[in-house]
PDB file of C-alpha atoms in Angstrom:
ATOM      1  CA  MET A   1      91.342  84.178 112.675  1.00 73.00           C
ATOM      2  CA  ILE A   2      92.257  87.173 114.806  1.00 77.00           C
ATOM      3  CA  ASN A   3      89.230  89.127 112.790  1.00 76.00           C
ATOM      4  CA  GLU A   4      87.085  86.610 114.561  1.00 78.00           C
ATOM      5  CA  ARG A   5      88.806  85.478 117.756  1.00 79.00           C
ATOM      6  CA  GLY A   6      90.427  88.774 118.803  1.00 78.00           C
ATOM      7  CA  TYR A   7      94.009  88.518 119.653  1.00 79.00           C
ATOM      8  CA  GLU A   8      94.038  86.673 123.017  1.00 79.00           C
ATOM      9  CA  ALA A   9      92.216  84.157 121.544  1.00 79.00           C
ATOM     10  CA  ALA A  10      93.613  83.221 118.172  1.00 82.00           C
ATOM     11  CA  THR A  11      96.093  80.581 118.845  1.00 84.00           C
ATOM     12  CA  PHE A  12      98.850  79.967 117.249  1.00 83.00           C
ATOM     13  CA  GLN A  13      97.028  76.011 116.827  1.00 86.00           C
ATOM     14  CA  ALA A  14      94.293  77.989 115.479  1.00 85.00           C
ATOM     15  CA  ILE A  15      96.109  80.620 113.654  1.00 86.00           C
ATOM     16  CA  ALA A  16      97.854  77.093 111.910  1.00 86.00           C
ATOM     17  CA  MET A  17      94.604  75.456 111.405  1.00 88.00           C
ATOM     18  CA  ARG A  18      93.192  77.839 109.401  1.00 85.00           C
ATOM     19  CA  ALA A  19      95.894  78.656 107.394  1.00 83.00           C
ATOM     20  CA  GLY A  20      96.125  74.990 106.216  1.00 88.00           C
ATOM     21  CA  ILE A  21      99.387  74.387 107.373  1.00 90.00           C
ATOM     22  CA  SER A  22     100.152  72.184 110.676  1.00 89.00           C
ATOM     23  CA  ARG A  23     101.817  74.352 113.820  1.00 88.00           C
ATOM     24  CA  PRO A  24     105.256  73.283 113.523  1.00 89.00           C
ATOM     25  CA  THR A  25     105.029  74.102 110.256  1.00 89.00           C
ATOM     26  CA  MET A  26     103.332  77.747 111.374  1.00 87.00           C
ATOM     27  CA  HIS A  27     106.042  78.050 114.550  1.00 86.00           C
ATOM     28  CA  TYR A  28     109.360  77.766 111.584  1.00 90.00           C
ATOM     29  CA  TYR A  29     108.095  80.837 109.852  1.00 90.00           C
ATOM     30  CA  PHE A  30     107.034  83.115 112.922  1.00 91.00           C
ATOM     31  CA  ALA A  31     108.443  82.150 116.686  1.00 91.00           C
ATOM     32  CA  THR A  32     105.619  84.137 118.161  1.00 87.00           C
ATOM     33  CA  LYS A  33     101.677  85.225 118.242  1.00 84.00           C
ATOM     34  CA  GLU A  34     103.376  89.078 118.293  1.00 85.00           C
ATOM     35  CA  GLU A  35     105.225  88.438 114.934  1.00 89.00           C
ATOM     36  CA  ILE A  36     102.269  87.194 112.873  1.00 87.00           C
ATOM     37  CA  TYR A  37     100.329  90.493 114.019  1.00 85.00           C
ATOM     38  CA  ASP A  38     103.188  92.789 113.188  1.00 86.00           C
ATOM     39  CA  ARG A  39     103.811  91.424 109.543  1.00 88.00           C
ATOM     40  CA  LEU A  40      99.639  91.843 109.243  1.00 86.00           C
ATOM     41  CA  HIS A  41     100.310  95.208 110.516  1.00 86.00           C
ATOM     42  CA  ARG A  42     102.911  95.924 107.544  1.00 88.00           C
ATOM     43  CA  GLU A  43     100.397  94.363 104.880  1.00 86.00           C
ATOM     44  CA  ALA A  44      97.625  96.460 106.108  1.00 85.00           C
ATOM     45  CA  TYR A  45     100.484  98.955 105.525  1.00 87.00           C
ATOM     46  CA  SER A  46     101.004  98.577 102.350  1.00 88.00           C
ATOM     47  CA  VAL A  47      97.314  99.039 101.366  1.00 85.00           C
ATOM     48  CA  VAL A  48      96.970 101.918 103.435  1.00 88.00           C
ATOM     49  CA  SER A  49      99.992 103.713 101.810  1.00 91.00           C
ATOM     50  CA  GLY A  50      98.472 102.765  98.410  1.00 90.00           C
ATOM     51  CA  ALA A  51      95.496 104.229  99.146  1.00 90.00           C
ATOM     52  CA  ILE A  52      96.512 106.943 100.342  1.00 94.00           C
ATOM     53  CA  ALA A  53      99.149 107.232  97.849  1.00 95.00           C
ATOM     54  CA  ALA A  54      96.387 106.919  95.025  1.00 92.00           C
ATOM     55  CA  ALA A  55      94.621 109.839  96.590  1.00 94.00           C
ATOM     56  CA  ARG A  56      97.062 112.181  96.781  1.00 96.00           C
ATOM     57  CA  LEU A  57      97.253 112.275  92.903  1.00 96.00           C
ATOM     58  CA  GLU A  58      93.501 113.695  93.290  1.00 95.00           C
ATOM     59  CA  GLU A  59      92.970 117.679  92.966  1.00 93.00           C
ATOM     60  CA  THR A  60      89.874 118.327  95.654  1.00 92.00           C
ATOM     61  CA  LEU A  61      89.230 116.801  99.033  1.00 91.00           C
ATOM     62  CA  MET A  62      85.522 115.276  96.918  1.00 90.00           C
ATOM     63  CA  LYS A  63      87.759 113.146  94.674  1.00 91.00           C
ATOM     64  CA  GLN A  64      90.946 112.445  97.509  1.00 93.00           C
ATOM     65  CA  LEU A  65      88.136 110.606  99.799  1.00 90.00           C
ATOM     66  CA  ALA A  66      87.073 108.788  97.017  1.00 87.00           C
ATOM     67  CA  ALA A  67      90.397 107.554  96.093  1.00 89.00           C
ATOM     68  CA  PHE A  68      91.377 106.823  99.307  1.00 89.00           C
ATOM     69  CA  THR A  69      88.010 105.022  99.793  1.00 83.00           C
ATOM     70  CA  ALA A  70      88.010 103.423  96.805  1.00 82.00           C
ATOM     71  CA  ALA A  71      91.605 102.020  96.172  1.00 83.00           C
ATOM     72  CA  ALA A  72      92.112 101.147 100.066  1.00 78.00           C
ATOM     73  CA  ARG A  73      88.549  98.670  99.284  1.00 76.00           C
ATOM     74  CA  GLU A  74      90.902  97.410  96.091  1.00 77.00           C
ATOM     75  CA  LEU A  75      93.796  96.898  97.192  1.00 67.00           C
ATOM     76  CA  ASP A  76      92.525  94.687  99.806  1.00 67.00           C
ATOM     77  CA  CYS A  77      92.515  90.898  99.363  1.00 65.00           C
ATOM     78  CA  PRO A  78      88.885  90.165  97.619  1.00 64.00           C
ATOM     79  CA  TYR A  79      87.053  88.556 101.575  1.00 66.00           C
ATOM     80  CA  GLY A  80      88.434  92.522 103.055  1.00 69.00           C
ATOM     81  CA  SER A  81      90.465  90.856 105.852  1.00 78.00           C
ATOM     82  CA  THR A  82      93.229  93.766 105.937  1.00 80.00           C
ATOM     83  CA  MET A  83      90.546  96.171 106.391  1.00 78.00           C
ATOM     84  CA  GLN A  84      88.758  94.259 108.861  1.00 80.00           C
ATOM     85  CA  PHE A  85      92.189  93.157 110.237  1.00 82.00           C
ATOM     86  CA  LEU A  86      92.422  97.054 110.969  1.00 82.00           C
ATOM     87  CA  ILE A  87      89.675  97.875 112.769  1.00 80.00           C
ATOM     88  CA  THR A  88      90.055  95.361 115.085  1.00 81.00           C
ATOM     89  CA  SER A  89      93.104  96.108 115.701  1.00 82.00           C
ATOM     90  CA  LEU A  90      92.197  99.727 116.437  1.00 80.00           C
ATOM     91  CA  LEU A  91      90.222  97.965 119.156  1.00 80.00           C
ATOM     92  CA  GLU A  92      93.327  95.120 120.023  1.00 80.00           C
ATOM     93  CA  GLN A  93      95.058  98.009 120.906  1.00 78.00           C
ATOM     94  CA  HIS A  94      93.253  99.247 123.530  1.00 78.00           C
ATOM     95  CA  ARG A  95      92.663  96.280 125.116  1.00 81.00           C
ATOM     96  CA  HIS A  96      96.750  95.113 124.871  1.00 76.00           C
ATOM     97  CA  PRO A  97      98.998  97.999 125.138  1.00 76.00           C
ATOM     98  CA  GLY A  98     101.727  96.732 124.472  1.00 75.00           C
ATOM     99  CA  LEU A  99      99.967  95.691 120.997  1.00 73.00           C
ATOM    100  CA  ARG A 100     100.486  99.417 119.780  1.00 68.00           C
ATOM    101  CA  ARG A 101     103.642  99.921 119.006  1.00 69.00           C
ATOM    102  CA  SER A 102     103.415  97.871 115.986  1.00 63.00           C
ATOM    103  CA  GLY A 103      99.666  99.296 114.775  1.00 58.00           C
ATOM    104  CA  ALA A 104     101.042 102.898 115.490  1.00 65.00           C
ATOM    105  CA  THR A 105     102.153 103.179 111.990  1.00 80.00           C
ATOM    106  CA  VAL A 106      98.770 102.686 110.424  1.00 83.00           C
ATOM    107  CA  ALA A 107      96.715 104.573 112.211  1.00 82.00           C
ATOM    108  CA  GLU A 108      99.181 107.567 112.081  1.00 86.00           C
ATOM    109  CA  ALA A 109      99.264 106.964 108.361  1.00 90.00           C
ATOM    110  CA  VAL A 110      95.172 107.370 108.209  1.00 90.00           C
ATOM    111  CA  THR A 111      95.135 110.053 110.850  1.00 90.00           C
ATOM    112  CA  GLY A 112      98.549 111.862 109.357  1.00 94.00           C
ATOM    113  CA  PHE A 113      96.502 111.532 105.540  1.00 96.00           C
ATOM    114  CA  PHE A 114      93.059 113.069 106.683  1.00 95.00           C
ATOM    115  CA  VAL A 115      94.955 115.985 108.408  1.00 96.00           C
ATOM    116  CA  TRP A 116      96.877 116.741 105.261  1.00 96.00           C
ATOM    117  CA  MET A 117      94.164 116.001 103.161  1.00 94.00           C
ATOM    118  CA  VAL A 118      91.771 119.207 104.866  1.00 94.00           C
ATOM    119  CA  ASP A 119      94.666 121.137 105.538  1.00 95.00           C
ATOM    120  CA  ASP A 120      95.299 121.146 101.386  1.00 94.00           C
ATOM    121  CA  ALA A 121      91.387 121.504 100.857  1.00 93.00           C
ATOM    122  CA  ILE A 122      92.294 124.338 103.172  1.00 94.00           C
ATOM    123  CA  ARG A 123      94.777 125.821 101.593  1.00 94.00           C
ATOM    124  CA  ARG A 124      93.034 125.693  97.862  1.00 92.00           C
ATOM    125  CA  GLY A 125      89.885 127.781  99.457  1.00 91.00           C
ATOM    126  CA  GLU A 126      87.706 124.266  99.399  1.00 90.00           C
ATOM    127  CA  ILE A 127      86.982 124.783 103.109  1.00 89.00           C
ATOM    128  CA  GLY A 128      86.620 127.841 104.621  1.00 88.00           C
ATOM    129  CA  GLU A 129      90.340 128.981 106.492  1.00 88.00           C
ATOM    130  CA  ASP A 130      87.745 130.115 109.958  1.00 89.00           C
ATOM    131  CA  VAL A 131      87.115 125.862 110.023  1.00 89.00           C
ATOM    132  CA  ASP A 132      88.383 124.092 112.669  1.00 92.00           C
ATOM    133  CA  GLY A 133      90.749 121.731 110.205  1.00 93.00           C
ATOM    134  CA  PRO A 134      91.939 119.325 113.099  1.00 94.00           C
ATOM    135  CA  ALA A 135      87.731 118.582 114.344  1.00 93.00           C
ATOM    136  CA  VAL A 136      87.446 118.360 110.409  1.00 92.00           C
ATOM    137  CA  ALA A 137      89.960 116.107 109.996  1.00 93.00           C
ATOM    138  CA  ASN A 138      88.921 114.155 112.585  1.00 92.00           C
ATOM    139  CA  MET A 139      85.163 114.303 112.085  1.00 91.00           C
ATOM    140  CA  LEU A 140      86.436 112.250 108.106  1.00 90.00           C
ATOM    141  CA  SER A 141      88.672 109.896 110.076  1.00 89.00           C
ATOM    142  CA  ALA A 142      85.534 108.656 112.431  1.00 88.00           C
ATOM    143  CA  LEU A 143      83.617 108.705 109.520  1.00 86.00           C
ATOM    144  CA  PHE A 144      86.282 106.131 107.529  1.00 83.00           C
ATOM    145  CA  TRP A 145      86.622 103.552 110.463  1.00 82.00           C
ATOM    146  CA  GLY A 146      82.779 103.673 111.404  1.00 83.00           C
ATOM    147  CA  VAL A 147      82.022 102.916 107.484  1.00 79.00           C
ATOM    148  CA  GLU A 148      84.974 100.309 107.730  1.00 76.00           C
ATOM    149  CA  LEU A 149      83.293  98.788 110.334  1.00 76.00           C
ATOM    150  CA  PHE A 150      79.842  98.558 109.717  1.00 76.00           C
ATOM    151  CA  GLY A 151      81.014  97.556 105.674  1.00 70.00           C
ATOM    152  CA  GLY A 152      83.488  94.561 107.535  1.00 64.00           C
ATOM    153  CA  PHE A 153      81.501  93.116 110.407  1.00 65.00           C
ATOM    154  CA  LEU A 154      77.915  94.952 110.436  1.00 67.00           C
ATOM    155  CA  GLY A 155      75.735  95.454 107.219  1.00 63.00           C
ATOM    156  CA  GLY A 156      78.880  93.775 104.742  1.00 62.00           C
ATOM    157  CA  SER A 157      80.079  95.444 101.753  1.00 60.00           C
ATOM    158  CA  ASP A 158      76.736  95.944  99.687  1.00 64.00           C
ATOM    159  CA  GLY A 159      75.363  98.450 102.089  1.00 67.00           C
ATOM    160  CA  VAL A 160      79.053 100.860 101.782  1.00 70.00           C
ATOM    161  CA  SER A 161      78.467 102.052  98.797  1.00 73.00           C
ATOM    162  CA  GLY A 162      74.997 103.352  99.332  1.00 77.00           C
ATOM    163  CA  ILE A 163      76.811 104.830 102.599  1.00 77.00           C
ATOM    164  CA  ALA A 164      79.218 106.224 100.296  1.00 76.00           C
ATOM    165  CA  LYS A 165      76.713 108.205  98.061  1.00 80.00           C
ATOM    166  CA  GLN A 166      74.479 109.366 100.646  1.00 80.00           C
ATOM    167  CA  LEU A 167      78.162 111.119 102.423  1.00 80.00           C
ATOM    168  CA  ASN A 168      79.350 112.622  99.015  1.00 79.00           C
ATOM    169  CA  ARG A 169      75.745 113.953  99.063  1.00 81.00           C
ATOM    170  CA  LEU A 170      76.339 114.857 102.675  1.00 81.00           C
ATOM    171  CA  LEU A 171      79.834 116.641 102.033  1.00 79.00           C
ATOM    172  CA  SER A 172      79.042 118.115  98.802  1.00 79.00           C
ATOM    173  CA  GLN A 173      75.538 119.744  99.299  1.00 76.00           C
ATOM    174  CA  GLY A 174      74.679 119.820 103.365  1.00 69.00           C
ATOM    175  CA  LEU A 175      72.152 117.608 104.718  1.00 53.00           C
ATOM    176  CA  LEU A 176      69.826 119.935 105.966  1.00 54.00           C
ATOM    177  CA  LYS A 177      67.617 122.160 104.298  1.00 58.00           C
ATOM    178  CA  GLN A 178      68.007 124.872 106.200  1.00 57.00           C
ATOM    179  CA  SER A 179      70.716 126.660 108.064  1.00 58.00           C
ATOM    180  CA  PRO A 180      70.468 125.267 111.416  1.00 57.00           C
ATOM    181  CA  ALA A 181      70.040 126.320 115.096  1.00 60.00           C
ATOM    182  CA  PRO A 182      73.291 126.903 117.104  1.00 65.00           C
ATOM    183  CA  VAL A 183      74.476 123.906 118.745  1.00 63.00           C
ATOM    184  CA  GLY A 184      75.773 124.255 122.101  1.00 68.00           C
ATOM    185  CA  VAL A 185      78.383 123.053 124.090  1.00 68.00           C
ATOM    186  CA  SER A 186      78.586 120.967 127.457  1.00 70.00           C
ATOM    187  CA  ALA A 187      81.283 121.396 130.339  1.00 68.00           C
ATOM    188  CA  ASN A 188      83.011 118.309 129.046  1.00 67.00           C
ATOM    189  CA  GLY A 189      82.697 119.354 125.087  1.00 67.00           C
ATOM    190  CA  LEU A 190      80.210 117.294 124.226  1.00 66.00           C
ATOM    191  CA  ALA A 191      77.256 118.779 121.465  1.00 62.00           C
ATOM    192  CA  ILE A 192      74.309 119.647 123.368  1.00 59.00           C
TER     193      ILE A 192
END
């Protein structure tokens, strides 16, 4: 319900109806909508931390990325609602700063994992030491959230496997056949 309507529009009544229970029954288990939101975040954190644990067992960046995304999808319920919730919660945290405390642990765990993964790849020599590690970690994080947004809301999960294959190819072989011309950076830090 929160995935479809957003935090503000998802009322107790609507959440109870979707769950197939009465509003008083919902109030028996949860005093506030914030409690429901926090519970959803705790469940999402367990999915993400399980995916991170699976990925940390792998020995290369590509295998870690593949294990992380595969485990996240496998641990998510069959309809992908946990990943959808994580995407919408990132947006909701910007609309409602009070929600940031409950969602911070999931976002921090994902960010921390990507930073660890890139640092580990640099340490192993998979990525050159001259590479801007934090920028690469942010890029991988942006790709992950973008693919999850696409899979959860825009293109459906059918398109995600094709995207994953192309990302694998992009990261392992490069996209361009020839060396690209250097890209300048504008005063505001954007590529020109």
